[in-house]
Coordinates of C-alpha atoms in Angstrom, one line a residue:
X1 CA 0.0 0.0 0.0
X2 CA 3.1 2.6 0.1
X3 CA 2.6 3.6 -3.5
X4 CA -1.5 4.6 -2.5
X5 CA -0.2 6.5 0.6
X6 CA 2.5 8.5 -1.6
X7 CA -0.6 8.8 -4.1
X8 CA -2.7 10.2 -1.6
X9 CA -0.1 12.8 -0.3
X10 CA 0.8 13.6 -3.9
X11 CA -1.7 17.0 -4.9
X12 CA -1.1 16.5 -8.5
X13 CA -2.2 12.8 -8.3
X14 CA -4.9 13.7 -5.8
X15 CA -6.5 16.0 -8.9
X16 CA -6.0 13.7 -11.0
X17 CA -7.9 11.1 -9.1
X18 CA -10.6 13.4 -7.8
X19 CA -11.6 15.5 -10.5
X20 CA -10.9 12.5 -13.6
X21 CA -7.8 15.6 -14.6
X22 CA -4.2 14.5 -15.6
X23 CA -1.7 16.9 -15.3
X24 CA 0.0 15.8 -18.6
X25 CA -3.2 15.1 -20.5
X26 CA -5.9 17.2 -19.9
X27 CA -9.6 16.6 -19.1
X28 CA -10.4 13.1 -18.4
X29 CA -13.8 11.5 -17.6
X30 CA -13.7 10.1 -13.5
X31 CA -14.1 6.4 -13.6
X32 CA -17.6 5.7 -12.4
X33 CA -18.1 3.9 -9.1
X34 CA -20.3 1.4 -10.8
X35 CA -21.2 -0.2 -14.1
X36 CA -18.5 -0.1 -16.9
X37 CA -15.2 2.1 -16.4
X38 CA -15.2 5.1 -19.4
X39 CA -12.3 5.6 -21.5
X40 CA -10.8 8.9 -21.1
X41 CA -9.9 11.0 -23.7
X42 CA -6.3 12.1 -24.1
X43 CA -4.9 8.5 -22.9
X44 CA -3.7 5.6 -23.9
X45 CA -6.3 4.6 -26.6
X46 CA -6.0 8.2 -28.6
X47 CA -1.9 7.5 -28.7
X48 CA -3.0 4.7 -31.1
X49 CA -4.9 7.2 -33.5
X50 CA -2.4 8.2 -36.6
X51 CA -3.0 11.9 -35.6
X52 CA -1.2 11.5 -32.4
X53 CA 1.6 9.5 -33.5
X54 CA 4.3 12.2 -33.4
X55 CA 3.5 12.5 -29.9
X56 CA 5.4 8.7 -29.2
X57 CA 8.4 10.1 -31.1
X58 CA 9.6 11.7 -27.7
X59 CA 9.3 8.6 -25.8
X60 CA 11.5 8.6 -22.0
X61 CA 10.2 5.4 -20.0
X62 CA 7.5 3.1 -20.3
X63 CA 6.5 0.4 -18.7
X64 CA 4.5 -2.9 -19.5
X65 CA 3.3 -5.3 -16.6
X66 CA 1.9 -8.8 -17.5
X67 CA -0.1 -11.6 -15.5
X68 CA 0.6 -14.8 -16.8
X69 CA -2.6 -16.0 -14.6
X70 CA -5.4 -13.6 -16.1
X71 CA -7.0 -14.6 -19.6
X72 CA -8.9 -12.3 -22.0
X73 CA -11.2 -14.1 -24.1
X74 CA -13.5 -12.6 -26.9
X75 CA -17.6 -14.0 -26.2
X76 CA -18.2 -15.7 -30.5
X77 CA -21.6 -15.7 -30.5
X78 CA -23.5 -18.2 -33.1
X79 CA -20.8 -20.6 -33.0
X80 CA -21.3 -23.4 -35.2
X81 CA -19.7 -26.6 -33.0
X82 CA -18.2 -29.4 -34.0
X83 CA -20.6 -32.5 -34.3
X84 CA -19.7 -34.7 -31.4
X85 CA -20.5 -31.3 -29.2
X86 CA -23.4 -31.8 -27.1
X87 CA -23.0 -27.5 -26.4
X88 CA -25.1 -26.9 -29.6
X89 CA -28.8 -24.9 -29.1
X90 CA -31.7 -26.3 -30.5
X91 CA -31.2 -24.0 -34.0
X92 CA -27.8 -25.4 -34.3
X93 CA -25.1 -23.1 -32.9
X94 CA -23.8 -22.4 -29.4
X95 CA -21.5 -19.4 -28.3
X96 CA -17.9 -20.1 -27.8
X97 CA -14.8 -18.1 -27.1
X98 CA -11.4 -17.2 -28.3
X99 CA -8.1 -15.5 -27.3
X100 CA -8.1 -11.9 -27.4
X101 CA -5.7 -10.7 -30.1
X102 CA -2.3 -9.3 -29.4
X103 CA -2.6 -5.3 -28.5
X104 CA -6.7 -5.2 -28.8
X105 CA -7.1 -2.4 -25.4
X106 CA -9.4 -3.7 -23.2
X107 CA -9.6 -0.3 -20.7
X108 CA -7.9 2.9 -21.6
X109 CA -6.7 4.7 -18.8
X110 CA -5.1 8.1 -17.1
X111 CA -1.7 7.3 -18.7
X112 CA -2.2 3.9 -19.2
X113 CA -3.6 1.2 -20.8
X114 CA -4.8 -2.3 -20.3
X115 CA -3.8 -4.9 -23.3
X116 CA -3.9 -8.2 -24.3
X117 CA -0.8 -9.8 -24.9
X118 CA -0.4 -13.5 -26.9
X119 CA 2.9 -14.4 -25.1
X120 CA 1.6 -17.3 -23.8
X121 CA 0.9 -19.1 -26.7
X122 CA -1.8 -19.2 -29.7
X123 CA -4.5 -20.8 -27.2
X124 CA -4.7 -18.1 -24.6
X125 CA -3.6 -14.5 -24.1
X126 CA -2.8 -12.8 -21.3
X127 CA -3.6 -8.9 -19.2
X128 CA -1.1 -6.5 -19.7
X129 CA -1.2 -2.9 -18.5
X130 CA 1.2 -0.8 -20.6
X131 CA 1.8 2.7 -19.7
X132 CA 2.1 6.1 -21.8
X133 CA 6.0 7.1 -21.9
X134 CA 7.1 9.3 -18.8
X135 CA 9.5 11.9 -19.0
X136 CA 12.2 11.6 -16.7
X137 CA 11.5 14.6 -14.3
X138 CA 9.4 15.4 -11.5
X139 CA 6.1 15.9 -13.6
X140 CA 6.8 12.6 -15.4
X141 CA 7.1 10.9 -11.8
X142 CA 3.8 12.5 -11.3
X143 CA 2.3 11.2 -14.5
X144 CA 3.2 7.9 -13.5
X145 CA 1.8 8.2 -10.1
X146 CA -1.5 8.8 -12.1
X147 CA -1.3 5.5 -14.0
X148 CA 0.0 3.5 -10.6
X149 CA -3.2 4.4 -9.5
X150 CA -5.6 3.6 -11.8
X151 CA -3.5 0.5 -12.3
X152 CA -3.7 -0.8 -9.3
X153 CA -7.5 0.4 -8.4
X154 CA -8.4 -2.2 -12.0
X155 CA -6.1 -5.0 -10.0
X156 CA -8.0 -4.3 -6.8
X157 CA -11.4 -5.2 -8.1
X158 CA -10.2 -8.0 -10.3
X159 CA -8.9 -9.5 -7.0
X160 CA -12.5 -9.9 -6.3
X161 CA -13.3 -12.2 -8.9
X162 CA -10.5 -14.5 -9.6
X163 CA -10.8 -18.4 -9.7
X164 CA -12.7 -18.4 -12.9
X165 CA -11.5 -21.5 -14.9
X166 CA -12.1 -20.4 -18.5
X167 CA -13.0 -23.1 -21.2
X168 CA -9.8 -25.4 -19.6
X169 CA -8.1 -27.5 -21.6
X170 CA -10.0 -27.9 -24.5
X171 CA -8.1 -30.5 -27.5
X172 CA -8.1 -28.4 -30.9
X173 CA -7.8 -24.7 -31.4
X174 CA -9.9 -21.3 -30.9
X175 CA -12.4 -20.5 -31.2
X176 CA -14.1 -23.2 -28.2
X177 CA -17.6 -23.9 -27.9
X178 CA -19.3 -22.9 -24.2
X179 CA -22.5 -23.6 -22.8
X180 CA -24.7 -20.9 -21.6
X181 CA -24.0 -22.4 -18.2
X182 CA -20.0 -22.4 -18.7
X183 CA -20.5 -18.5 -19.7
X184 CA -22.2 -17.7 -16.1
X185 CA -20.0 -19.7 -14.2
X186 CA -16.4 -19.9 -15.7
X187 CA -16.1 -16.6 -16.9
X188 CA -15.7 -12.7 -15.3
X189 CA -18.6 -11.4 -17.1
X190 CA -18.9 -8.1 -18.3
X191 CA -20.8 -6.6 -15.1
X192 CA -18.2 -8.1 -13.1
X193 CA -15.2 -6.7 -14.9
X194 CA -16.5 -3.3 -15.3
X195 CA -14.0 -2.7 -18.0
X196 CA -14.9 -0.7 -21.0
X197 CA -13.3 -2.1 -24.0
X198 CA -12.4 -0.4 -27.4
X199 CA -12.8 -0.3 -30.8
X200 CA -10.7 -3.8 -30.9
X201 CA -13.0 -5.1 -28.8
X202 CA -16.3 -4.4 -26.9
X203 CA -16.8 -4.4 -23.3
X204 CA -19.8 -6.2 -24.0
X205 CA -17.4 -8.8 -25.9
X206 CA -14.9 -9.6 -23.2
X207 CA -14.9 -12.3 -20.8
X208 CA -12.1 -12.9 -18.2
X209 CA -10.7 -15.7 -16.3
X210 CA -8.0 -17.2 -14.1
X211 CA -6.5 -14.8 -11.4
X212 CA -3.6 -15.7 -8.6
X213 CA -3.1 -13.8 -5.2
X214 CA -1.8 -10.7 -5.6
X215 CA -2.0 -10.2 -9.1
X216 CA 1.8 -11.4 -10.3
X217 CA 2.9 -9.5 -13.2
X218 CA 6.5 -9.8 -15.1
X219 CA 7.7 -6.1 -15.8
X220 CA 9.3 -4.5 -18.7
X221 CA 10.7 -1.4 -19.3
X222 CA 11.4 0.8 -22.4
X223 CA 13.8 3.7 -22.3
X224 CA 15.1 6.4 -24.7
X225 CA 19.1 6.5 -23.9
X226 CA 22.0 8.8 -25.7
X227 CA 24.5 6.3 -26.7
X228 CA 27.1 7.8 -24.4
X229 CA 24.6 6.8 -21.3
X230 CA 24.1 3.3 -22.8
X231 CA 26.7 2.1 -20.7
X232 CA 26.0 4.0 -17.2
X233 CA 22.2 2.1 -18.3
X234 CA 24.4 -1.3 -18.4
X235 CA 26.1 -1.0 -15.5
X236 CA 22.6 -0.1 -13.8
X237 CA 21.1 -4.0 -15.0
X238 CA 24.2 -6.3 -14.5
X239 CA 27.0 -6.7 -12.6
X240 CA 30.5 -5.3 -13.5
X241 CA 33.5 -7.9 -12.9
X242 CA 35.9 -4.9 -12.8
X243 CA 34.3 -2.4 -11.0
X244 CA 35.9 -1.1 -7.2
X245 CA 33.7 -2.3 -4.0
X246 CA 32.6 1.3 -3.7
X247 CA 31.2 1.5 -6.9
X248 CA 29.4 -2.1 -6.5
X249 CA 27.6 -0.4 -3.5
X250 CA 26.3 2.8 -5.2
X251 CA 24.9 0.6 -7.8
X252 CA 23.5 -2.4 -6.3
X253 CA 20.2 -0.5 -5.2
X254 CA 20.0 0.3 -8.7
X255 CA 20.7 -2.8 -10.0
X256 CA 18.0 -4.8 -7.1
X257 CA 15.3 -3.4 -9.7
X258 CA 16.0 -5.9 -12.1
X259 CA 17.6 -8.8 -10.0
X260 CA 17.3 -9.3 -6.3
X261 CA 21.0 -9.0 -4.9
X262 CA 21.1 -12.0 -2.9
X263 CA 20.6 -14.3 -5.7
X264 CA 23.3 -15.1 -8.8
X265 CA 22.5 -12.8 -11.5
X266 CA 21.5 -15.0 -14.8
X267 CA 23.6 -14.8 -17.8
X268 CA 22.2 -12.2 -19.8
X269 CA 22.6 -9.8 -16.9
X270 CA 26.2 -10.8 -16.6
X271 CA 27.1 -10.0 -19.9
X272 CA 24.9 -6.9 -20.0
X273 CA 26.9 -5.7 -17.2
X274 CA 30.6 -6.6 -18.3
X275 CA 29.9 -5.3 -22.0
X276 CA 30.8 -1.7 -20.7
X277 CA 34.4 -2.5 -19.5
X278 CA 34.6 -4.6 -22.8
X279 CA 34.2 -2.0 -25.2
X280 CA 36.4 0.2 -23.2
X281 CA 39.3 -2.6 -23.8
X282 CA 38.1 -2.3 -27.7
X283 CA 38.9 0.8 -28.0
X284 CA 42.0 0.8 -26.5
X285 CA 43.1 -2.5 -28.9
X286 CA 41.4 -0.7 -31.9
X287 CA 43.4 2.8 -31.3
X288 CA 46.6 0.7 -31.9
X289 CA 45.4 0.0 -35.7
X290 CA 45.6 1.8 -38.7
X291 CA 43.0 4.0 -39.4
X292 CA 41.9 3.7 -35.8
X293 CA 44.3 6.0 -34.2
X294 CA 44.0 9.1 -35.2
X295 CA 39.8 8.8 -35.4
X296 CA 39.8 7.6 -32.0
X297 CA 42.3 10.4 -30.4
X298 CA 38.4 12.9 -29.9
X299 CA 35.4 11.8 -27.8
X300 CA 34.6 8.4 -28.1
X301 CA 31.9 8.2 -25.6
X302 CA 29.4 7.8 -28.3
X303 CA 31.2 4.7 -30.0
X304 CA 31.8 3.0 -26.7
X305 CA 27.6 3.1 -26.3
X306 CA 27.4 1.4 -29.7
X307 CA 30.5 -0.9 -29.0
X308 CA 29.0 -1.5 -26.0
X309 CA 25.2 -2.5 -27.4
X310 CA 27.6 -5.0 -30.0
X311 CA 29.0 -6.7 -27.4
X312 CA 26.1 -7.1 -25.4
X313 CA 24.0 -8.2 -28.4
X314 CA 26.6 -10.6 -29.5
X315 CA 26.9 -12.3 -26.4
X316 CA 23.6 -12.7 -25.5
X317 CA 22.3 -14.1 -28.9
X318 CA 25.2 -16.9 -28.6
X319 CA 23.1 -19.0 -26.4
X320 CA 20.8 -21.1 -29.0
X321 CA 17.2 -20.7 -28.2
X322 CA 15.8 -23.9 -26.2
X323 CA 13.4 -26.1 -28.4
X324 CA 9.9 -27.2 -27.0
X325 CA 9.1 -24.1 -25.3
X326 CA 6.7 -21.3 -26.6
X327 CA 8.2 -18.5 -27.6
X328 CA 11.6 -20.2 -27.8
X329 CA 11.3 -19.2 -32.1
X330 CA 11.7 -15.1 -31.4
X331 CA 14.8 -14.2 -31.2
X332 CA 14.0 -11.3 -28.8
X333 CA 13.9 -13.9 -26.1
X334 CA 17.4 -14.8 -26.0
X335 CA 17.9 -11.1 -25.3
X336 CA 17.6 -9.5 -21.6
X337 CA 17.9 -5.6 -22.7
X338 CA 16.8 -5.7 -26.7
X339 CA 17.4 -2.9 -28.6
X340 CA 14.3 -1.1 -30.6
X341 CA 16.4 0.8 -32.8
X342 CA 18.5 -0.9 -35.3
X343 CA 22.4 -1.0 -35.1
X344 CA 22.8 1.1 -38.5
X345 CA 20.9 4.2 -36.8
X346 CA 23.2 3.8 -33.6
X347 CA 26.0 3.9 -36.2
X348 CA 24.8 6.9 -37.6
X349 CA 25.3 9.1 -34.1
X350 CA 28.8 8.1 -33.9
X351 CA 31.3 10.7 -35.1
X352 CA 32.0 10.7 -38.9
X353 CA 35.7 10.6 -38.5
X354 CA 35.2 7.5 -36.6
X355 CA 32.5 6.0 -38.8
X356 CA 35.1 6.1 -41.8
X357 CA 37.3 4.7 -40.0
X358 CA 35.3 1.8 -39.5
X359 CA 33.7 1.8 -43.2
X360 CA 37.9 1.4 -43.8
X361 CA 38.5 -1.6 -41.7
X362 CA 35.3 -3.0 -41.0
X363 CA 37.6 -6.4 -40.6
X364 CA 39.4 -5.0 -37.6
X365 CA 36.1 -4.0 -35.4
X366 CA 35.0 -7.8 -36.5
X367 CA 38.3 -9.2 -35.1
X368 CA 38.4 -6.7 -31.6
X369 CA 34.4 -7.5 -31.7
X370 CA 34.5 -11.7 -30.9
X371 CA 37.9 -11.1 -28.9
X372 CA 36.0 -8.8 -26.7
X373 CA 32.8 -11.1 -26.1
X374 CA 35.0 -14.4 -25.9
X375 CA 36.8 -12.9 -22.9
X376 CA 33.7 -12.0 -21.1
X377 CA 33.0 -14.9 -18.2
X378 CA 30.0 -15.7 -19.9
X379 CA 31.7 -16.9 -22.9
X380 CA 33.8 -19.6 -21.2
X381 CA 31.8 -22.7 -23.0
X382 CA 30.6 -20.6 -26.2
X383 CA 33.1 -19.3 -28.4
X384 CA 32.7 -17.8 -31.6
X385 CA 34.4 -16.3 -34.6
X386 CA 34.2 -14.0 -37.2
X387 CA 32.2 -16.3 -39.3
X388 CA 29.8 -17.9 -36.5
X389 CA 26.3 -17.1 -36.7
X390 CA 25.0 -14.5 -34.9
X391 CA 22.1 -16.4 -34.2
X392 CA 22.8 -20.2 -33.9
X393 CA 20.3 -22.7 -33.9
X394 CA 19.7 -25.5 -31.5
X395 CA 20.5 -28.8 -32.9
X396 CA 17.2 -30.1 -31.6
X397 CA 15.5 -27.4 -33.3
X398 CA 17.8 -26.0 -36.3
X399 CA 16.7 -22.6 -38.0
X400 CA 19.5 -22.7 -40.9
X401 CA 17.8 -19.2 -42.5
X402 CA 18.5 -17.4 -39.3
X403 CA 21.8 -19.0 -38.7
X404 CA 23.2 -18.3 -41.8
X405 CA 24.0 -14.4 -40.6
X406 CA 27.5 -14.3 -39.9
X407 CA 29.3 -12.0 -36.8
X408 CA 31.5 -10.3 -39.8
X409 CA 28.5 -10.0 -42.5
X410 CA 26.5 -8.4 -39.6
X411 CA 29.4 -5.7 -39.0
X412 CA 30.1 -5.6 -42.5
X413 CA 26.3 -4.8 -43.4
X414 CA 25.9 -2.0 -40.6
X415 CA 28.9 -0.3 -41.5
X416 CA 27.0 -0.2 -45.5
X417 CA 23.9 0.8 -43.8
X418 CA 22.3 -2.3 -44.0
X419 CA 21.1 -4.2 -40.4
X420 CA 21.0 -7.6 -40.9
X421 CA 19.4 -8.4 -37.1
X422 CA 15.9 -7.0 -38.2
X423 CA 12.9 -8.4 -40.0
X424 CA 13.2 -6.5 -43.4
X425 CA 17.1 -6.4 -43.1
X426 CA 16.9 -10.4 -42.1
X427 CA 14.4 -10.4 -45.7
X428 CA 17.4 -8.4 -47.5
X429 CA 20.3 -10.9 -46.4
X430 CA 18.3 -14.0 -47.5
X431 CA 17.6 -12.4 -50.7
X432 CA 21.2 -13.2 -51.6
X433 CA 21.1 -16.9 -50.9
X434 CA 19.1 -18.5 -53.3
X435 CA 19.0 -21.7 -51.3
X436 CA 16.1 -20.7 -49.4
X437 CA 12.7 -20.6 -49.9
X438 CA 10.0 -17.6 -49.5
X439 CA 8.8 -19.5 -46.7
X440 CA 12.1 -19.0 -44.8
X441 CA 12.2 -15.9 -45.4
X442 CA 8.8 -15.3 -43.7
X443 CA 9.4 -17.4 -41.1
X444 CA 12.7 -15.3 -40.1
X445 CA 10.4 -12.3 -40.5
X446 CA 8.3 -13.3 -37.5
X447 CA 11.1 -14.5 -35.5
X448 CA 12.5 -11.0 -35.1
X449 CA 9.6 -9.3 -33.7
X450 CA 10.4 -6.4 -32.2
X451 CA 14.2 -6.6 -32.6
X452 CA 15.7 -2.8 -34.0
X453 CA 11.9 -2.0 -35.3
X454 CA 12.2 1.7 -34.3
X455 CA 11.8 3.8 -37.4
X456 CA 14.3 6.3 -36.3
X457 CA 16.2 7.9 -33.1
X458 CA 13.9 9.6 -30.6
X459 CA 14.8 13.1 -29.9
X460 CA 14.4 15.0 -25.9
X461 CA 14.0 18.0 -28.7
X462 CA 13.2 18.6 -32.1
X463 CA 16.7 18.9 -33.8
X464 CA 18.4 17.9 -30.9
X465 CA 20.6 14.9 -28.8
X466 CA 19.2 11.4 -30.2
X467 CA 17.9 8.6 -27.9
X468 CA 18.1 5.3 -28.4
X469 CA 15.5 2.6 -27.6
X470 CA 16.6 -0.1 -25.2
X471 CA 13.6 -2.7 -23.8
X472 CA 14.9 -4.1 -20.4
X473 CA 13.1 -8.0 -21.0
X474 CA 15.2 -9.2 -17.7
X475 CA 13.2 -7.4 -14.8
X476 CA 13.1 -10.0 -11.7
X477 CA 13.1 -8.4 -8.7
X478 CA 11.1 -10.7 -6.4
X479 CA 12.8 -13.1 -4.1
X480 CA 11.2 -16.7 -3.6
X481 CA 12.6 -18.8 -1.2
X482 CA 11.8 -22.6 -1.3
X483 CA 12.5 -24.4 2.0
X484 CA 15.9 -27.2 1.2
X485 CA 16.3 -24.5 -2.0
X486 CA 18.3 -21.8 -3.0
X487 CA 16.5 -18.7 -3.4
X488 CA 15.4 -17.4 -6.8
X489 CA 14.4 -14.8 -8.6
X490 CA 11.2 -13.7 -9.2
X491 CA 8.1 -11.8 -10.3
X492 CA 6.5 -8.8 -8.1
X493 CA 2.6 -8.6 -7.3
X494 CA 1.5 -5.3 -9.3
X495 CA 1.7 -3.2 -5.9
X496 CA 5.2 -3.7 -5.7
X497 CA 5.5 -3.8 -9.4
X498 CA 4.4 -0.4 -9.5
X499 CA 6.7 0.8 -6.8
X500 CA 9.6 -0.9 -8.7
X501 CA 9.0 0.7 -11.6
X502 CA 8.9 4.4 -9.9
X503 CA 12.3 3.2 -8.8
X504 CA 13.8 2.8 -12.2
X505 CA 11.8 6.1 -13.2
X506 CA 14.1 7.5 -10.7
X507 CA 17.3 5.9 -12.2
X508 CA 16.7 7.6 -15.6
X509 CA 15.7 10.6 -13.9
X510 CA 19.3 11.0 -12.0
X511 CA 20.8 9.4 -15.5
X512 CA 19.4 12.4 -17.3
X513 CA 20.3 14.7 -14.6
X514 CA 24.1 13.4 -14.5
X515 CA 23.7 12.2 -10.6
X516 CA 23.7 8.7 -10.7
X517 CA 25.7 8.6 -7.7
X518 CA 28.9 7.2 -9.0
X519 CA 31.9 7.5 -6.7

């Protein structure tokens, strides 16, 4: 409950909340106390209108929390079902239900809004609340006190009505037949749910079930970074193998967002946090090559950002994805901070002396490149070269399309303005090997959802410093302990989801204001 009592002490929440006003967005209409909650206009469902668009350009942080235990379903009415159903009316057809799609809004609220998301499979989605993007300043602290609150008041009343079982294991796919009893009994109906709906979907449409204690959500975070910050960001997620005690203590709070201290950090975060002192040690190799040395005698703070994304990309996709697990096929799952803009962008921001440098000897940033993410701990079992794939399949479940994208045709293809690691780069690669077929190349398309998708750089101003998209997938703050067990990592219930993700608000905040506390 600390995040209420801040909310309630916070006058510019305490508006917000009273009088249905949001300090960032304007006049909103007050949820009503019964019946169906009202969309409010100015929030999350009018960012998804093509007139608002520009305004996501200047994207800070956002936030996305899931519940892997709440299912949206969509009510099919006049179902036609299959003929050894006994669920069929007397004219023939029953209702049934399917999935809700991926994105359809389900309650637009002050700053937020409430999703479905189909990351747990093709048979059933899951809730996910993402948030509007927050500046990182006092007034965007306050616009995210706005969405904790509605948040948290929707998982509040859903707490009331968890248990329902759904349409259970049904054999086949969606959509499932239901019988008018099923509906009544197995489902959060509309009157109970109170949730509005959109244009994707109804209110009237959406049926819920499942529900655990304390609704459990997995968090995600999305930040705009300057590519000279993208390694104090690194540094904040993972561990650093060279960094002095005092500097392990002003960071550790930071870094107990993502990964509870007290518990191993997993390999991704390792990596994630070594990559920093990695490209460091490239730079200094690369300055003693022709036509390094002289480019690199200036500022390099932006090129260690980029070198530092490489080698954290790099080593994190070396790990083949593990068959037999949903999911397992996109490649932004093998990747605990994912960037959203693509490497040729980042490229771009890096001084030009030092991009020709590069575009001269691409061959010697391959070679500094794999010696720099072979000697990172991680890398002890896994080593590559020049002309691995970047993205190796698992023998039990080979993906020779994908893995056919070498480490050096990667470099070699940023450094011509082509990206390789992105769905209509992945498209372009492929279209010079003739040995595979247009359903490869579709099938690679899907696999790298997400992965450098961003259009172009954000800017904090028009015409001014460029920030780059980084999602942080890796977020596991909780702590379960298992008598007999080590303890583990885990998920937070939403209210200290919510308090967690004020906390890493904060950490952009002092990032931004150059007080992150470093000794």
């Amino acid at each position: 409950m600390l995040i209420l009592q801040r909310l309630a002490g916070n006058a510019a929440v305490t508006r917000a909340i009273g009088d249905g006003r949001s300090a960032d967005h304007g006049p909103s209409e007050a949820r009503p106390m019964a019946s169906t909650r009202q969309s409010a206009p100015g929030n999350h469902e009018a960012q998804k209108t093509p007139d608002t668009l520009a305004a996501t350009i200047q994207r800070r942080v956002g936030f996305e929390f899931e519940s892997s235990d709440w299912h949206p379903w969509r009510h099919v009415r006049g179902l036609q079902p299959p003929a050894e159903s006994a669920a069929g009316s007397a004219s023939g057809t029953t209702d049934g239900v399917m999935p809700v799609e991926r994105k359809a809004l389900l309650q637009a609220g002050v700053n937020f809004g409430l999703e479905a998301d189909d990351s747990g499979g093709p048979t059933r989605s899951n809730l996910e609340f993402v948030t509007d993007p927050f500046d990182e300043t006092e007034e965007g602290l306050d616009g995210f006190d706005a969405a904790a609150s509605g948040m948290l008041g929707i998982t509040h009343d859903l707490e009331k009505v968890r248990g329902r079982t759904g349409p259970g294991d049904v054999p086949g796919s969606p959509p499932y037949p239901v019988s008018a009893d099923s509906l009544g009994t197995d489902f959060v109906r509309p009157a109970e749910h109170n949730l509005s709906g959109s244009h994707d979907i109804p209110g009237n449409d959406l049926l819920l079930s499942g529900g655990a204690p304390g609704f459990v959500v997995k968090m995600q975070s999305t930040s705009g970074v300057p590519l000279a910050d993208v390694p104090a960001m690194m540094r904040r997620i993972g561990p650093d193998p060279d960094e002095a005690r005092e500097e392990k203590t002003a960071r550790t709070p930071d870094r107990e967002t993502v990964h509870p201290s007290s518990v191993v950090a997993t390999r991704n975060l390792k990596i994630i946090g070594a990559a920093p002192g990695a490209a460091d040690g490239m730079i200094e190799e690369l300055a003693e090559t022709d036509p390094y040395t002289e480019a690199l005698v200036g500022d390099t703070r932006d090129l260690v950002g980029l070198l530092a994304a490489l080698v954290a990309c790099t080593g994190q996709l070396s790990k083949p994805g593990v068959p037999g697990k949903w999911g397992f096929e996109l490649v932004k799952n093998r990747l605990g901070l994912l960037h959203r803009n693509n490497f040729v962008q980042m490229f771009s921001a890096v001084p030009r002396i030092q991009q020709e440098a590069i575009r001269s000897a691409p061959d010697a940033l391959v070679d500094t490149l794999v010696s720099a993410v072979n000697n990172l701990d991680e890398m002890r079992r896994t080593r590559i070269r020049p002309d691995s794939s970047l993205i190796p399949s698992n023998p039990a479940a080979p993906r020779p399309a994908l893995a056919s994208l070498t480490v050096k045709a990667w470099i070699h293809g940023i450094t011509n303005g082509h990206d390789y690691l992105s769905q209509g780069g992945m498209a372009q690669w492929l279209s010079t090997k003739p040995e595979f077929s247009p359903e490869d190349v579709q099938a690679t398309e899907g696999a790298l959802e997400s992965i450098g998708a961003q259009p172009a750089a954000d800017q904090r101003d028009p015409g001014t410093q460029e920030l780059f998209r980084f999602e942080n997938r890796a977020i596991r703050p909780g702590l379960r302990k298992v008598p007999g067990s080590r303890p583990t990592a885990t998920s937070l219930p939403m209210e200290e989801a919510v308090e967690n993700a004020r906390k890493i608000l904060g950490i952009y905040t002092r990032l931004r204001e150059g007080t992150l506390d470093e000794p």
